[in-house]
mmCIF file of C-alpha atoms and ligand atoms in Angstrom:
data_model
loop_
_atom_site.group_PDB
_atom_site.id
_atom_site.type_symbol
_atom_site.label_atom_id
_atom_site.label_comp_id
_atom_site.label_asym_id
_atom_site.label_seq_id
_atom_site.Cartn_x
_atom_site.Cartn_y
_atom_site.Cartn_z
ATOM 1 C CA MET A 133 10.544 4.198 9.861
ATOM 2 C CA LEU A 134 8.928 3.744 6.488
ATOM 3 C CA ILE A 135 6.232 1.129 6.014
ATOM 4 C CA PHE A 136 5.278 0.176 2.488
ATOM 5 C CA ASP A 137 1.619 -0.028 1.522
ATOM 6 C CA PRO A 138 1.476 -2.322 -1.532
ATOM 7 C CA ASN A 139 -2.056 -1.298 -2.449
ATOM 8 C CA SER A 140 -1.424 2.397 -2.948
ATOM 9 C CA HIS A 141 2.210 1.671 -3.706
ATOM 10 C CA ARG A 142 3.255 4.332 -1.250
ATOM 11 C CA TYR A 143 5.235 4.497 1.973
ATOM 12 C CA ARG A 144 3.720 5.502 5.287
ATOM 13 C CA ASP A 145 5.516 6.959 8.256
ATOM 14 C CA SER A 146 5.193 4.299 10.965
ATOM 15 C CA GLU A 147 4.840 6.954 13.691
ATOM 16 C CA THR A 148 2.249 9.262 12.156
ATOM 17 C CA GLY A 149 0.655 6.721 9.799
ATOM 18 C CA ARG A 150 0.740 9.404 7.089
ATOM 19 C CA PHE A 151 1.771 8.864 3.514
ATOM 20 C CA VAL A 152 5.319 9.922 2.738
ATOM 21 C CA LYS A 153 5.514 12.554 0.000
ATOM 22 C CA ALA A 154 6.926 11.513 -3.366
ATOM 23 C CA GLY A 155 9.442 14.350 -2.998
ATOM 24 C CA ASP A 156 10.790 12.782 0.199
ATOM 25 C CA ILE A 157 11.285 9.474 -1.585
ATOM 26 C CA SER A 158 13.148 11.149 -4.429
ATOM 27 C CA GLN A 159 15.352 12.850 -1.845
ATOM 28 C CA LEU A 160 16.161 9.397 -0.502
ATOM 29 C CA ILE A 161 17.167 8.360 -4.007
ATOM 30 C CA ASP A 162 19.192 11.549 -4.505
ATOM 31 C CA ARG A 163 21.090 10.852 -1.292
ATOM 32 C CA GLU A 164 21.925 7.344 -2.477
ATOM 33 C CA VAL A 165 23.138 8.760 -5.806
ATOM 34 C CA ASN A 166 25.270 11.344 -3.973
ATOM 35 C CA ARG A 167 26.793 8.704 -1.697
ATOM 36 C CA ALA A 168 27.580 6.527 -4.704
ATOM 37 C CA GLU A 169 29.190 9.498 -6.461
ATOM 38 C CA VAL A 170 31.508 10.087 -3.505
ATOM 39 C CA ARG A 171 32.500 6.413 -3.450
ATOM 40 C CA LEU A 172 33.030 6.203 -7.214
ATOM 41 C CA LYS A 173 35.224 9.299 -7.205
ATOM 42 C CA GLY A 174 37.124 7.785 -4.288
ATOM 43 C CA HIS A 175 37.990 4.755 -6.416
ATOM 44 C CA ALA A 176 39.300 7.060 -9.175
ATOM 45 C CA ARG A 177 41.351 8.945 -6.598
ATOM 46 C CA LEU A 178 42.994 5.753 -5.373
ATOM 47 C CA LEU A 179 43.760 4.864 -8.969
ATOM 48 C CA ALA A 180 45.280 8.314 -9.563
ATOM 49 C CA GLN A 181 47.438 7.850 -6.458
ATOM 50 C CA GLY A 182 48.623 4.505 -7.795
ATOM 51 C CA LYS A 183 47.139 2.613 -4.853
ATOM 52 C CA ILE A 184 45.014 0.373 -7.071
ATOM 53 C CA ASN A 185 45.405 -0.674 -10.698
ATOM 54 C CA ILE A 186 42.860 -0.340 -13.511
ATOM 55 C CA PRO A 187 41.250 -3.801 -13.161
ATOM 56 C CA GLU A 188 40.875 -3.265 -9.411
ATOM 57 C CA PHE A 189 39.427 0.187 -10.085
ATOM 58 C CA GLN A 190 36.883 -1.301 -12.501
ATOM 59 C CA ALA A 191 35.941 -4.032 -10.018
ATOM 60 C CA ARG A 192 35.366 -1.477 -7.252
ATOM 61 C CA MET A 193 33.351 0.757 -9.569
ATOM 62 C CA ALA A 194 31.174 -2.208 -10.575
ATOM 63 C CA GLN A 195 30.612 -3.222 -6.939
ATOM 64 C CA THR A 196 29.626 0.294 -5.830
ATOM 65 C CA LEU A 197 27.269 0.638 -8.770
ATOM 66 C CA LYS A 198 25.672 -2.729 -8.104
ATOM 67 C CA GLU A 199 25.003 -1.832 -4.469
ATOM 68 C CA ALA A 200 23.562 1.587 -5.304
ATOM 69 C CA HIS A 201 21.324 0.197 -8.064
ATOM 70 C CA LEU A 202 20.018 -2.575 -5.817
ATOM 71 C CA ARG A 203 19.310 -0.227 -2.909
ATOM 72 C CA ASN A 204 17.405 2.164 -5.154
ATOM 73 C CA ALA A 205 15.530 -0.686 -6.824
ATOM 74 C CA ALA A 206 14.475 -1.877 -3.352
ATOM 75 C CA VAL A 207 13.067 1.568 -2.541
ATOM 76 C CA GLY A 208 11.181 1.581 -5.856
ATOM 77 C CA ALA A 209 9.782 -1.909 -5.333
ATOM 78 C CA GLY A 210 8.654 -1.361 -1.740
ATOM 79 C CA GLY A 211 11.507 -3.057 0.097
ATOM 80 C CA VAL A 212 14.118 -5.724 -0.544
ATOM 81 C CA LYS A 213 11.535 -8.473 0.024
ATOM 82 C CA SER A 214 9.408 -7.064 -2.781
ATOM 83 C CA LEU A 215 12.155 -7.509 -5.363
ATOM 84 C CA THR A 216 11.088 -10.161 -7.892
ATOM 85 C CA PRO A 217 13.109 -11.786 -10.693
ATOM 86 C CA THR A 218 11.659 -9.123 -13.029
ATOM 87 C CA HIS A 219 13.088 -6.376 -10.810
ATOM 88 C CA TYR A 220 16.476 -8.087 -10.638
ATOM 89 C CA GLY A 221 16.418 -8.581 -14.397
ATOM 90 C CA LYS A 222 15.957 -4.857 -14.966
ATOM 91 C CA VAL A 223 18.724 -3.977 -12.530
ATOM 92 C CA GLY A 224 20.946 -6.529 -14.251
ATOM 93 C CA ALA A 225 20.275 -5.042 -17.686
ATOM 94 C CA GLU A 226 20.967 -1.531 -16.405
ATOM 95 C CA LEU A 227 24.214 -2.647 -14.747
ATOM 96 C CA LYS A 228 25.308 -4.456 -17.883
ATOM 97 C CA LYS A 229 25.050 -1.164 -19.752
ATOM 98 C CA GLN A 230 27.159 0.570 -17.105
ATOM 99 C CA TYR A 231 29.753 -2.223 -17.130
ATOM 100 C CA LYS A 232 30.119 -1.732 -20.876
ATOM 101 C CA TYR A 233 30.914 1.950 -20.314
ATOM 102 C CA LEU A 234 33.266 0.883 -17.542
ATOM 103 C CA TYR A 235 35.127 -1.380 -19.947
ATOM 104 C CA GLN A 236 35.656 1.562 -22.316
ATOM 105 C CA PHE A 237 36.629 3.732 -19.352
ATOM 106 C CA GLY A 238 39.358 1.237 -18.461
ATOM 107 C CA LYS A 239 40.632 1.236 -22.023
ATOM 108 C CA ASP A 240 40.763 5.036 -22.129
ATOM 109 C CA LEU A 241 42.666 5.023 -18.833
ATOM 110 C CA ALA A 242 45.115 2.401 -20.080
ATOM 111 C CA ASP A 243 45.662 4.433 -23.255
ATOM 112 C CA GLY A 244 46.488 7.472 -21.139
ATOM 113 C CA LYS A 245 43.648 9.482 -22.624
ATOM 114 C CA LEU A 246 42.505 10.988 -19.315
ATOM 115 C CA THR A 247 44.038 13.263 -16.715
ATOM 116 C CA SER A 248 43.391 12.332 -13.062
ATOM 117 C CA LYS A 249 40.899 15.153 -12.810
ATOM 118 C CA GLN A 250 38.998 13.955 -15.859
ATOM 119 C CA ALA A 251 39.008 10.382 -14.594
ATOM 120 C CA ILE A 252 37.601 11.392 -11.199
ATOM 121 C CA ARG A 253 34.884 13.442 -12.849
ATOM 122 C CA ARG A 254 33.984 10.649 -15.252
ATOM 123 C CA ALA A 255 33.871 8.099 -12.419
ATOM 124 C CA GLY A 256 31.391 10.269 -10.535
ATOM 125 C CA MET A 257 29.083 10.501 -13.520
ATOM 126 C CA TYR A 258 28.158 6.816 -13.256
ATOM 127 C CA ALA A 259 26.261 7.458 -10.038
ATOM 128 C CA ALA A 260 23.205 9.016 -11.688
ATOM 129 C CA SER A 261 22.451 5.722 -13.437
ATOM 130 C CA ALA A 262 21.294 4.342 -10.076
ATOM 131 C CA ARG A 263 18.274 6.640 -10.259
ATOM 132 C CA THR A 264 17.055 4.674 -13.272
ATOM 133 C CA SER A 265 16.908 1.465 -11.239
ATOM 134 C CA PHE A 266 14.582 3.173 -8.772
ATOM 135 C CA HIS A 267 12.231 4.231 -11.575
ATOM 136 C CA GLU A 268 12.324 0.857 -13.283
ATOM 137 C CA ALA A 269 11.561 -0.979 -10.050
ATOM 138 C CA GLU A 270 8.752 1.412 -9.215
ATOM 139 C CA PHE A 271 7.277 1.001 -12.696
ATOM 140 C CA THR A 272 7.501 -2.792 -12.469
ATOM 141 C CA SER A 273 5.687 -2.883 -9.128
ATOM 142 C CA ARG A 274 3.064 -0.303 -10.014
ATOM 143 C CA GLY A 275 2.470 -2.052 -13.319
ATOM 144 C CA LYS A 276 1.421 -5.167 -11.406
ATOM 145 C CA VAL A 277 -1.010 -3.257 -9.192
ATOM 146 C CA GLY A 278 -2.397 -1.265 -12.131
ATOM 147 C CA PHE A 279 -1.563 2.397 -12.551
ATOM 148 C CA TYR A 280 -1.880 5.234 -14.996
ATOM 149 C CA ALA A 281 0.932 7.747 -15.148
ATOM 150 C CA LYS A 282 2.015 10.957 -16.800
ATOM 151 C CA ARG A 283 5.613 11.703 -17.616
ATOM 152 C CA LEU A 284 6.142 15.452 -17.634
ATOM 153 C CA LEU A 285 9.050 17.680 -18.568
ATOM 154 C CA ASP A 286 10.245 20.213 -16.046
ATOM 155 C CA PRO A 287 10.073 23.474 -18.015
ATOM 156 C CA GLN A 288 13.068 24.813 -16.017
ATOM 157 C CA ALA A 289 15.330 21.901 -16.938
ATOM 158 C CA LYS A 290 17.291 20.908 -19.999
ATOM 159 C CA HIS A 291 16.157 17.704 -21.646
ATOM 160 C CA CYS A 292 17.678 15.411 -24.196
ATOM 161 C CA ASP A 293 15.689 14.635 -27.373
ATOM 162 C CA ALA A 294 14.692 11.224 -26.017
ATOM 163 C CA CYS A 295 13.174 12.764 -22.898
ATOM 164 C CA ILE A 296 11.074 15.013 -25.093
ATOM 165 C CA ALA A 297 9.943 12.005 -27.133
ATOM 166 C CA HIS A 298 9.161 10.047 -23.940
ATOM 167 C CA GLN A 299 6.929 12.713 -22.400
ATOM 168 C CA ARG A 300 3.299 11.697 -21.834
ATOM 169 C CA PRO A 301 1.163 14.650 -20.788
ATOM 170 C CA ASN A 302 -2.048 12.563 -20.648
ATOM 171 C CA TRP A 303 -2.919 9.660 -18.354
ATOM 172 C CA THR A 304 -1.316 6.607 -19.936
ATOM 173 C CA LEU A 305 -1.120 2.975 -18.835
ATOM 174 C CA ILE A 306 2.135 2.712 -16.920
ATOM 175 C CA GLN A 307 3.295 -0.210 -19.083
ATOM 176 C CA LEU A 308 3.316 2.178 -22.055
ATOM 177 C CA ILE A 309 5.557 4.753 -20.392
ATOM 178 C CA THR A 310 9.339 4.649 -20.484
ATOM 179 C CA PRO A 311 10.899 5.207 -17.045
ATOM 180 C CA PRO A 312 13.275 8.203 -16.856
ATOM 181 C CA GLY A 313 16.839 7.260 -17.717
ATOM 182 C CA VAL A 314 15.869 4.330 -19.944
ATOM 183 C CA ASP A 315 16.787 4.740 -23.611
ATOM 184 C CA CYS A 316 17.812 8.357 -23.367
ATOM 185 C CA GLN A 317 21.021 10.267 -23.977
ATOM 186 C CA CYS A 318 20.902 12.093 -20.644
ATOM 187 C CA GLY A 319 20.707 8.821 -18.692
ATOM 188 C CA GLY A 320 18.099 10.343 -16.403
ATOM 189 C CA ARG A 321 20.254 13.348 -15.513
ATOM 190 C CA CYS A 322 17.221 15.548 -15.988
ATOM 191 C CA ARG A 323 14.144 16.492 -14.049
ATOM 192 C CA CYS A 324 11.455 14.516 -15.857
ATOM 193 C CA ARG A 325 8.512 14.300 -13.466
ATOM 194 C CA LEU A 326 6.091 11.435 -12.934
ATOM 195 C CA VAL A 327 2.584 11.470 -11.553
ATOM 196 C CA PHE A 328 0.566 8.350 -10.901
ATOM 197 C CA ARG A 329 -3.096 7.436 -10.635
ATOM 198 C CA LYS A 330 -4.540 4.054 -9.812
ATOM 199 C CA LEU A 331 -6.621 2.289 -12.471
HETATM 200 ZN ZN1 ZN B 39 16.894 12.084 -21.266
HETATM 201 ZN ZN1 ZN B 40 14.234 13.869 -18.790
#
């Protein structure tokens, strides 16, 4: 089991007492994103089979996204009980953005602009947005404790222009750093890396 240590803003393994590696936490987030992708594509498949209509499809998409964003935000904040109105506000803003895309998605479907294959693919692409809610929640919580961070580009990965503009190679107050996925064209579908240091 994972126990959250609010001071270091890290998780410990309850059995060994050791800190859990940041990489293990991002794997947890990746798994949530993958699960959401499967579910979202499933909704598009039901729509393609005529088992649900477009409004029902949009409602199911919105519900799956909401759950995935909230679960990832909880991991970033240090547990569901650590979620404050600020955290919920950020999740809400992120979801609102996704719901806007979802509205357009529904219109494109109604206009017959997409094949089933395209629709399934497009539905799956919403999942990655849930990663942003993890980062935003983590930033919100760490900002309260007091942290410096660096935001680094992975030299092996492709980055959108915004990611390049958001990179911070020197220790910077966390409040001055943009979490990955926020205000960028790639929506966090990149490998921007974060490192943290306490004030
Ligand atoms: Zn980007
Ligand atoms: Zn990036």
